[in-house]
Amino acid sequence: MPRRHDPERRARIIDAAIRVVGARGIAGLSHRSVAAEADVPLGSTTYHFATLDDLLVAALRQSNEGFAQSIRDSPLFADPPARAASPAALADELSRLLEVWLTGDRTLIERDYDLYLAALRREAVRPIAAEWVTQATDLLTPHTDPATARALIALIDGICLQSLLTNAPYDRGWAREMFGRLLAGSATT
């Protein structure tokens, strides 16, 4: 029987892995669960991704790209920016983006952080988590200095994790104030 050409199979497997993590968490991720979700033979998952770490790396990369794209889609972060945003405008836009992420479909951000936090226990995934920090920092750097951009990303992660772990409702005003404080401190350094 001739082999079926399926150029989209690898992408479908990655999408299926992301859905499995969304539904069952990292603990539910296996080649078998992904193959079933993608409706492909088990051998296809191991052909494209020899290990689960390889699959996690691909899934986290795709998840990171989704976050980065949501930042790039903001008019404030147009490429290249017309001019650097004021600290107040930057604080407002970052708080708005967090509002979108944290008040939308919660399973999406839970899934993305599940993938991101897999780097705690899986060495192979750590460089991909670091890529997200670098990529997001680079998106903010046209509007502030690199150290402040990185601190803003740390604040974003902190706010997201606290919201996810405590089920506390997102407070956009408080987030805007915290971003503003951080940005005001960068103006004096």
PDB file of C-alpha atoms in Angstrom:
ATOM      1  CA  MET A   1       0.000   0.000   0.000  1.00  0.00           C
ATOM      2  CA  PRO A   2       1.516   3.369  -0.956  1.00  0.00           C
ATOM      3  CA  ARG A   3       2.240   5.775   1.838  1.00  0.00           C
ATOM      4  CA  ARG A   4      -0.310   8.561   2.145  1.00  0.00           C
ATOM      5  CA  HIS A   5       1.166  12.032   1.722  1.00  0.00           C
ATOM      6  CA  ASP A   6      -0.063  14.219   4.546  1.00  0.00           C
ATOM      7  CA  PRO A   7       1.942  17.449   4.778  1.00  0.00           C
ATOM      8  CA  GLU A   8      -0.296  18.855   7.538  1.00  0.00           C
ATOM      9  CA  ARG A   9       0.064  15.855   9.856  1.00  0.00           C
ATOM     10  CA  ARG A  10       2.865  17.310  11.974  1.00  0.00           C
ATOM     11  CA  ALA A  11       0.870  20.501  12.593  1.00  0.00           C
ATOM     12  CA  ARG A  12      -2.245  18.469  13.443  1.00  0.00           C
ATOM     13  CA  ILE A  13      -0.233  16.489  15.974  1.00  0.00           C
ATOM     14  CA  ILE A  14       1.019  19.679  17.625  1.00  0.00           C
ATOM     15  CA  ASP A  15      -2.533  21.081  17.714  1.00  0.00           C
ATOM     16  CA  ALA A  16      -3.748  17.807  19.226  1.00  0.00           C
ATOM     17  CA  ALA A  17      -1.011  17.927  21.887  1.00  0.00           C
ATOM     18  CA  ILE A  18      -2.120  21.422  22.839  1.00  0.00           C
ATOM     19  CA  ARG A  19      -5.741  20.263  23.083  1.00  0.00           C
ATOM     20  CA  VAL A  20      -4.726  17.273  25.238  1.00  0.00           C
ATOM     21  CA  VAL A  21      -2.814  19.542  27.617  1.00  0.00           C
ATOM     22  CA  GLY A  22      -5.830  21.864  27.734  1.00  0.00           C
ATOM     23  CA  ALA A  23      -8.166  19.020  28.613  1.00  0.00           C
ATOM     24  CA  ARG A  24      -5.963  16.814  30.818  1.00  0.00           C
ATOM     25  CA  GLY A  25      -2.878  18.813  31.755  1.00  0.00           C
ATOM     26  CA  ILE A  26       0.729  17.807  31.159  1.00  0.00           C
ATOM     27  CA  ALA A  27       0.159  14.554  33.072  1.00  0.00           C
ATOM     28  CA  GLY A  28      -2.384  13.523  30.418  1.00  0.00           C
ATOM     29  CA  LEU A  29       0.051  14.021  27.553  1.00  0.00           C
ATOM     30  CA  SER A  30       1.291  10.848  25.900  1.00  0.00           C
ATOM     31  CA  HIS A  31       1.992   9.787  22.346  1.00  0.00           C
ATOM     32  CA  ARG A  32      -1.085   7.586  22.567  1.00  0.00           C
ATOM     33  CA  SER A  33      -3.402  10.375  23.828  1.00  0.00           C
ATOM     34  CA  VAL A  34      -2.130  12.761  21.152  1.00  0.00           C
ATOM     35  CA  ALA A  35      -2.479  10.163  18.390  1.00  0.00           C
ATOM     36  CA  ALA A  36      -6.072   9.532  19.436  1.00  0.00           C
ATOM     37  CA  GLU A  37      -6.836  13.275  19.579  1.00  0.00           C
ATOM     38  CA  ALA A  38      -5.205  13.912  16.181  1.00  0.00           C
ATOM     39  CA  ASP A  39      -6.832  10.802  14.675  1.00  0.00           C
ATOM     40  CA  VAL A  40      -3.486   9.539  13.386  1.00  0.00           C
ATOM     41  CA  PRO A  41      -1.668   6.263  13.942  1.00  0.00           C
ATOM     42  CA  LEU A  42       0.504   6.136  17.060  1.00  0.00           C
ATOM     43  CA  GLY A  43       3.563   5.708  14.852  1.00  0.00           C
ATOM     44  CA  SER A  44       2.933   9.127  13.321  1.00  0.00           C
ATOM     45  CA  THR A  45       3.413  10.883  16.634  1.00  0.00           C
ATOM     46  CA  THR A  46       6.667   9.069  17.334  1.00  0.00           C
ATOM     47  CA  TYR A  47       7.831   9.616  13.747  1.00  0.00           C
ATOM     48  CA  HIS A  48       7.451  13.386  14.049  1.00  0.00           C
ATOM     49  CA  PHE A  49       8.301  13.623  17.773  1.00  0.00           C
ATOM     50  CA  ALA A  50      10.636  10.935  19.092  1.00  0.00           C
ATOM     51  CA  THR A  51      10.063  11.949  22.718  1.00  0.00           C
ATOM     52  CA  LEU A  52       7.363  13.691  24.696  1.00  0.00           C
ATOM     53  CA  ASP A  53       9.840  16.480  25.334  1.00  0.00           C
ATOM     54  CA  ASP A  54      10.114  17.000  21.571  1.00  0.00           C
ATOM     55  CA  LEU A  55       6.329  17.267  21.415  1.00  0.00           C
ATOM     56  CA  LEU A  56       6.220  19.657  24.387  1.00  0.00           C
ATOM     57  CA  VAL A  57       8.862  21.860  22.770  1.00  0.00           C
ATOM     58  CA  ALA A  58       6.786  22.133  19.590  1.00  0.00           C
ATOM     59  CA  ALA A  59       3.568  22.759  21.535  1.00  0.00           C
ATOM     60  CA  LEU A  60       5.125  25.448  23.732  1.00  0.00           C
ATOM     61  CA  ARG A  61       6.675  27.135  20.699  1.00  0.00           C
ATOM     62  CA  GLN A  62       3.256  27.315  19.051  1.00  0.00           C
ATOM     63  CA  SER A  63       1.673  28.565  22.276  1.00  0.00           C
ATOM     64  CA  ASN A  64       4.375  31.234  22.627  1.00  0.00           C
ATOM     65  CA  GLU A  65       3.702  32.383  19.091  1.00  0.00           C
ATOM     66  CA  GLY A  66       0.015  32.805  19.928  1.00  0.00           C
ATOM     67  CA  PHE A  67       0.846  35.043  22.898  1.00  0.00           C
ATOM     68  CA  ALA A  68       3.377  37.039  20.870  1.00  0.00           C
ATOM     69  CA  GLN A  69       0.895  37.461  18.028  1.00  0.00           C
ATOM     70  CA  SER A  70      -1.720  38.851  20.398  1.00  0.00           C
ATOM     71  CA  ILE A  71       0.835  41.485  21.449  1.00  0.00           C
ATOM     72  CA  ARG A  72       1.838  42.234  17.848  1.00  0.00           C
ATOM     73  CA  ASP A  73      -1.837  42.586  16.888  1.00  0.00           C
ATOM     74  CA  SER A  74      -2.162  45.541  19.242  1.00  0.00           C
ATOM     75  CA  PRO A  75      -1.856  48.855  17.377  1.00  0.00           C
ATOM     76  CA  LEU A  76       0.522  50.045  20.096  1.00  0.00           C
ATOM     77  CA  PHE A  77       3.013  47.335  19.168  1.00  0.00           C
ATOM     78  CA  ALA A  78       2.850  47.830  15.400  1.00  0.00           C
ATOM     79  CA  ASP A  79       6.036  46.841  13.625  1.00  0.00           C
ATOM     80  CA  PRO A  80       7.819  49.201  13.494  1.00  0.00           C
ATOM     81  CA  PRO A  81       6.148  51.464  16.019  1.00  0.00           C
ATOM     82  CA  ALA A  82       5.433  54.959  14.776  1.00  0.00           C
ATOM     83  CA  ARG A  83       6.905  56.257  18.037  1.00  0.00           C
ATOM     84  CA  ALA A  84       7.485  54.977  21.546  1.00  0.00           C
ATOM     85  CA  ALA A  85       4.301  54.867  23.575  1.00  0.00           C
ATOM     86  CA  SER A  86       3.982  57.008  26.643  1.00  0.00           C
ATOM     87  CA  PRO A  87       4.310  55.117  29.941  1.00  0.00           C
ATOM     88  CA  ALA A  88       0.587  55.672  30.580  1.00  0.00           C
ATOM     89  CA  ALA A  89      -0.370  54.309  27.133  1.00  0.00           C
ATOM     90  CA  LEU A  90       1.916  51.305  27.576  1.00  0.00           C
ATOM     91  CA  ALA A  91       0.513  50.565  31.049  1.00  0.00           C
ATOM     92  CA  ASP A  92      -3.027  50.862  29.711  1.00  0.00           C
ATOM     93  CA  GLU A  93      -2.400  48.569  26.742  1.00  0.00           C
ATOM     94  CA  LEU A  94      -0.629  45.903  28.801  1.00  0.00           C
ATOM     95  CA  SER A  95      -3.481  45.912  31.314  1.00  0.00           C
ATOM     96  CA  ARG A  96      -5.953  45.613  28.419  1.00  0.00           C
ATOM     97  CA  LEU A  97      -4.069  42.637  26.955  1.00  0.00           C
ATOM     98  CA  LEU A  98      -4.092  40.908  30.336  1.00  0.00           C
ATOM     99  CA  GLU A  99      -7.811  41.565  30.574  1.00  0.00           C
ATOM    100  CA  VAL A 100      -8.324  39.845  27.229  1.00  0.00           C
ATOM    101  CA  TRP A 101      -6.202  36.861  28.296  1.00  0.00           C
ATOM    102  CA  LEU A 102      -7.603  36.499  31.821  1.00  0.00           C
ATOM    103  CA  THR A 103     -11.290  37.196  31.228  1.00  0.00           C
ATOM    104  CA  GLY A 104     -11.653  35.223  28.007  1.00  0.00           C
ATOM    105  CA  ASP A 105     -11.724  31.451  27.740  1.00  0.00           C
ATOM    106  CA  ARG A 106      -9.783  30.550  30.883  1.00  0.00           C
ATOM    107  CA  THR A 107      -8.892  27.106  29.585  1.00  0.00           C
ATOM    108  CA  LEU A 108      -6.715  28.731  26.920  1.00  0.00           C
ATOM    109  CA  ILE A 109      -4.476  30.606  29.336  1.00  0.00           C
ATOM    110  CA  GLU A 110      -4.425  27.661  31.759  1.00  0.00           C
ATOM    111  CA  ARG A 111      -3.259  25.442  28.923  1.00  0.00           C
ATOM    112  CA  ASP A 112      -0.614  27.918  27.826  1.00  0.00           C
ATOM    113  CA  TYR A 113       0.756  28.270  31.354  1.00  0.00           C
ATOM    114  CA  ASP A 114       0.631  24.497  31.813  1.00  0.00           C
ATOM    115  CA  LEU A 115       2.926  24.221  28.799  1.00  0.00           C
ATOM    116  CA  TYR A 116       5.108  27.128  29.953  1.00  0.00           C
ATOM    117  CA  LEU A 117       5.520  25.702  33.458  1.00  0.00           C
ATOM    118  CA  ALA A 118       6.494  22.283  32.102  1.00  0.00           C
ATOM    119  CA  ALA A 119       9.937  23.883  31.858  1.00  0.00           C
ATOM    120  CA  LEU A 120      10.229  23.594  35.650  1.00  0.00           C
ATOM    121  CA  ARG A 121      10.649  19.831  35.410  1.00  0.00           C
ATOM    122  CA  ARG A 122      11.723  19.280  31.814  1.00  0.00           C
ATOM    123  CA  GLU A 123      15.145  20.570  30.884  1.00  0.00           C
ATOM    124  CA  ALA A 124      14.437  20.299  27.139  1.00  0.00           C
ATOM    125  CA  VAL A 125      11.550  22.745  27.439  1.00  0.00           C
ATOM    126  CA  ARG A 126      13.450  25.459  29.358  1.00  0.00           C
ATOM    127  CA  PRO A 127      15.036  27.100  26.307  1.00  0.00           C
ATOM    128  CA  ILE A 128      11.590  27.480  24.749  1.00  0.00           C
ATOM    129  CA  ALA A 129      10.250  29.153  27.887  1.00  0.00           C
ATOM    130  CA  ALA A 130      13.274  31.471  27.749  1.00  0.00           C
ATOM    131  CA  GLU A 131      12.478  32.207  24.079  1.00  0.00           C
ATOM    132  CA  TRP A 132       9.078  33.531  25.169  1.00  0.00           C
ATOM    133  CA  VAL A 133      10.688  35.911  27.670  1.00  0.00           C
ATOM    134  CA  THR A 134      13.135  37.147  25.030  1.00  0.00           C
ATOM    135  CA  GLN A 135      10.490  37.448  22.313  1.00  0.00           C
ATOM    136  CA  ALA A 136       8.058  39.327  24.559  1.00  0.00           C
ATOM    137  CA  THR A 137      10.830  41.570  25.895  1.00  0.00           C
ATOM    138  CA  ASP A 138      11.830  42.420  22.337  1.00  0.00           C
ATOM    139  CA  LEU A 139       8.244  43.417  21.552  1.00  0.00           C
ATOM    140  CA  LEU A 140       8.212  45.867  24.480  1.00  0.00           C
ATOM    141  CA  THR A 141      11.723  47.273  24.072  1.00  0.00           C
ATOM    142  CA  PRO A 142      10.785  49.910  21.457  1.00  0.00           C
ATOM    143  CA  HIS A 143       8.698  51.531  24.211  1.00  0.00           C
ATOM    144  CA  THR A 144      11.065  51.217  27.167  1.00  0.00           C
ATOM    145  CA  ASP A 145      14.557  50.045  28.057  1.00  0.00           C
ATOM    146  CA  PRO A 146      15.368  46.291  27.919  1.00  0.00           C
ATOM    147  CA  ALA A 147      15.577  45.856  31.709  1.00  0.00           C
ATOM    148  CA  THR A 148      12.166  47.457  32.237  1.00  0.00           C
ATOM    149  CA  ALA A 149      10.697  45.439  29.359  1.00  0.00           C
ATOM    150  CA  ARG A 150      11.881  42.249  31.030  1.00  0.00           C
ATOM    151  CA  ALA A 151      10.465  43.411  34.373  1.00  0.00           C
ATOM    152  CA  LEU A 152       7.123  44.095  32.659  1.00  0.00           C
ATOM    153  CA  ILE A 153       7.103  40.514  31.346  1.00  0.00           C
ATOM    154  CA  ALA A 154       7.848  39.240  34.863  1.00  0.00           C
ATOM    155  CA  LEU A 155       4.942  41.311  36.167  1.00  0.00           C
ATOM    156  CA  ILE A 156       2.669  39.926  33.445  1.00  0.00           C
ATOM    157  CA  ASP A 157       3.646  36.374  34.419  1.00  0.00           C
ATOM    158  CA  GLY A 158       3.109  37.146  38.100  1.00  0.00           C
ATOM    159  CA  ILE A 159      -0.322  38.668  37.584  1.00  0.00           C
ATOM    160  CA  CYS A 160      -1.388  35.792  35.330  1.00  0.00           C
ATOM    161  CA  LEU A 161      -0.156  33.120  37.742  1.00  0.00           C
ATOM    162  CA  GLN A 162      -1.766  34.769  40.755  1.00  0.00           C
ATOM    163  CA  SER A 163      -5.051  35.077  38.924  1.00  0.00           C
ATOM    164  CA  LEU A 164      -4.932  31.481  37.704  1.00  0.00           C
ATOM    165  CA  LEU A 165      -3.854  29.989  41.034  1.00  0.00           C
ATOM    166  CA  THR A 166      -6.174  31.978  43.317  1.00  0.00           C
ATOM    167  CA  ASN A 167      -9.199  32.372  41.033  1.00  0.00           C
ATOM    168  CA  ALA A 168      -9.075  36.049  41.941  1.00  0.00           C
ATOM    169  CA  PRO A 169     -10.902  38.208  39.428  1.00  0.00           C
ATOM    170  CA  TYR A 170      -8.654  40.281  37.217  1.00  0.00           C
ATOM    171  CA  ASP A 171      -8.466  43.920  38.293  1.00  0.00           C
ATOM    172  CA  ARG A 172      -7.453  45.988  35.284  1.00  0.00           C
ATOM    173  CA  GLY A 173      -7.135  49.212  37.256  1.00  0.00           C
ATOM    174  CA  TRP A 174      -4.722  47.626  39.722  1.00  0.00           C
ATOM    175  CA  ALA A 175      -2.692  46.053  36.902  1.00  0.00           C
ATOM    176  CA  ARG A 176      -2.520  49.381  35.054  1.00  0.00           C
ATOM    177  CA  GLU A 177      -1.306  51.044  38.261  1.00  0.00           C
ATOM    178  CA  MET A 178       1.395  48.386  38.803  1.00  0.00           C
ATOM    179  CA  PHE A 179       2.586  48.681  35.191  1.00  0.00           C
ATOM    180  CA  GLY A 180       2.595  52.463  35.619  1.00  0.00           C
ATOM    181  CA  ARG A 181       4.670  52.249  38.790  1.00  0.00           C
ATOM    182  CA  LEU A 182       7.202  50.028  37.108  1.00  0.00           C
ATOM    183  CA  LEU A 183       7.392  52.301  34.098  1.00  0.00           C
ATOM    184  CA  ALA A 184       7.652  55.442  36.261  1.00  0.00           C
ATOM    185  CA  GLY A 185      10.570  53.860  38.096  1.00  0.00           C
ATOM    186  CA  SER A 186      12.339  53.206  34.799  1.00  0.00           C
ATOM    187  CA  ALA A 187      12.136  56.892  33.872  1.00  0.00           C
ATOM    188  CA  THR A 188      14.242  57.821  36.887  1.00  0.00           C
ATOM    189  CA  THR A 189      16.993  55.267  36.278  1.00  0.00           C
TER     190      THR A 189
END
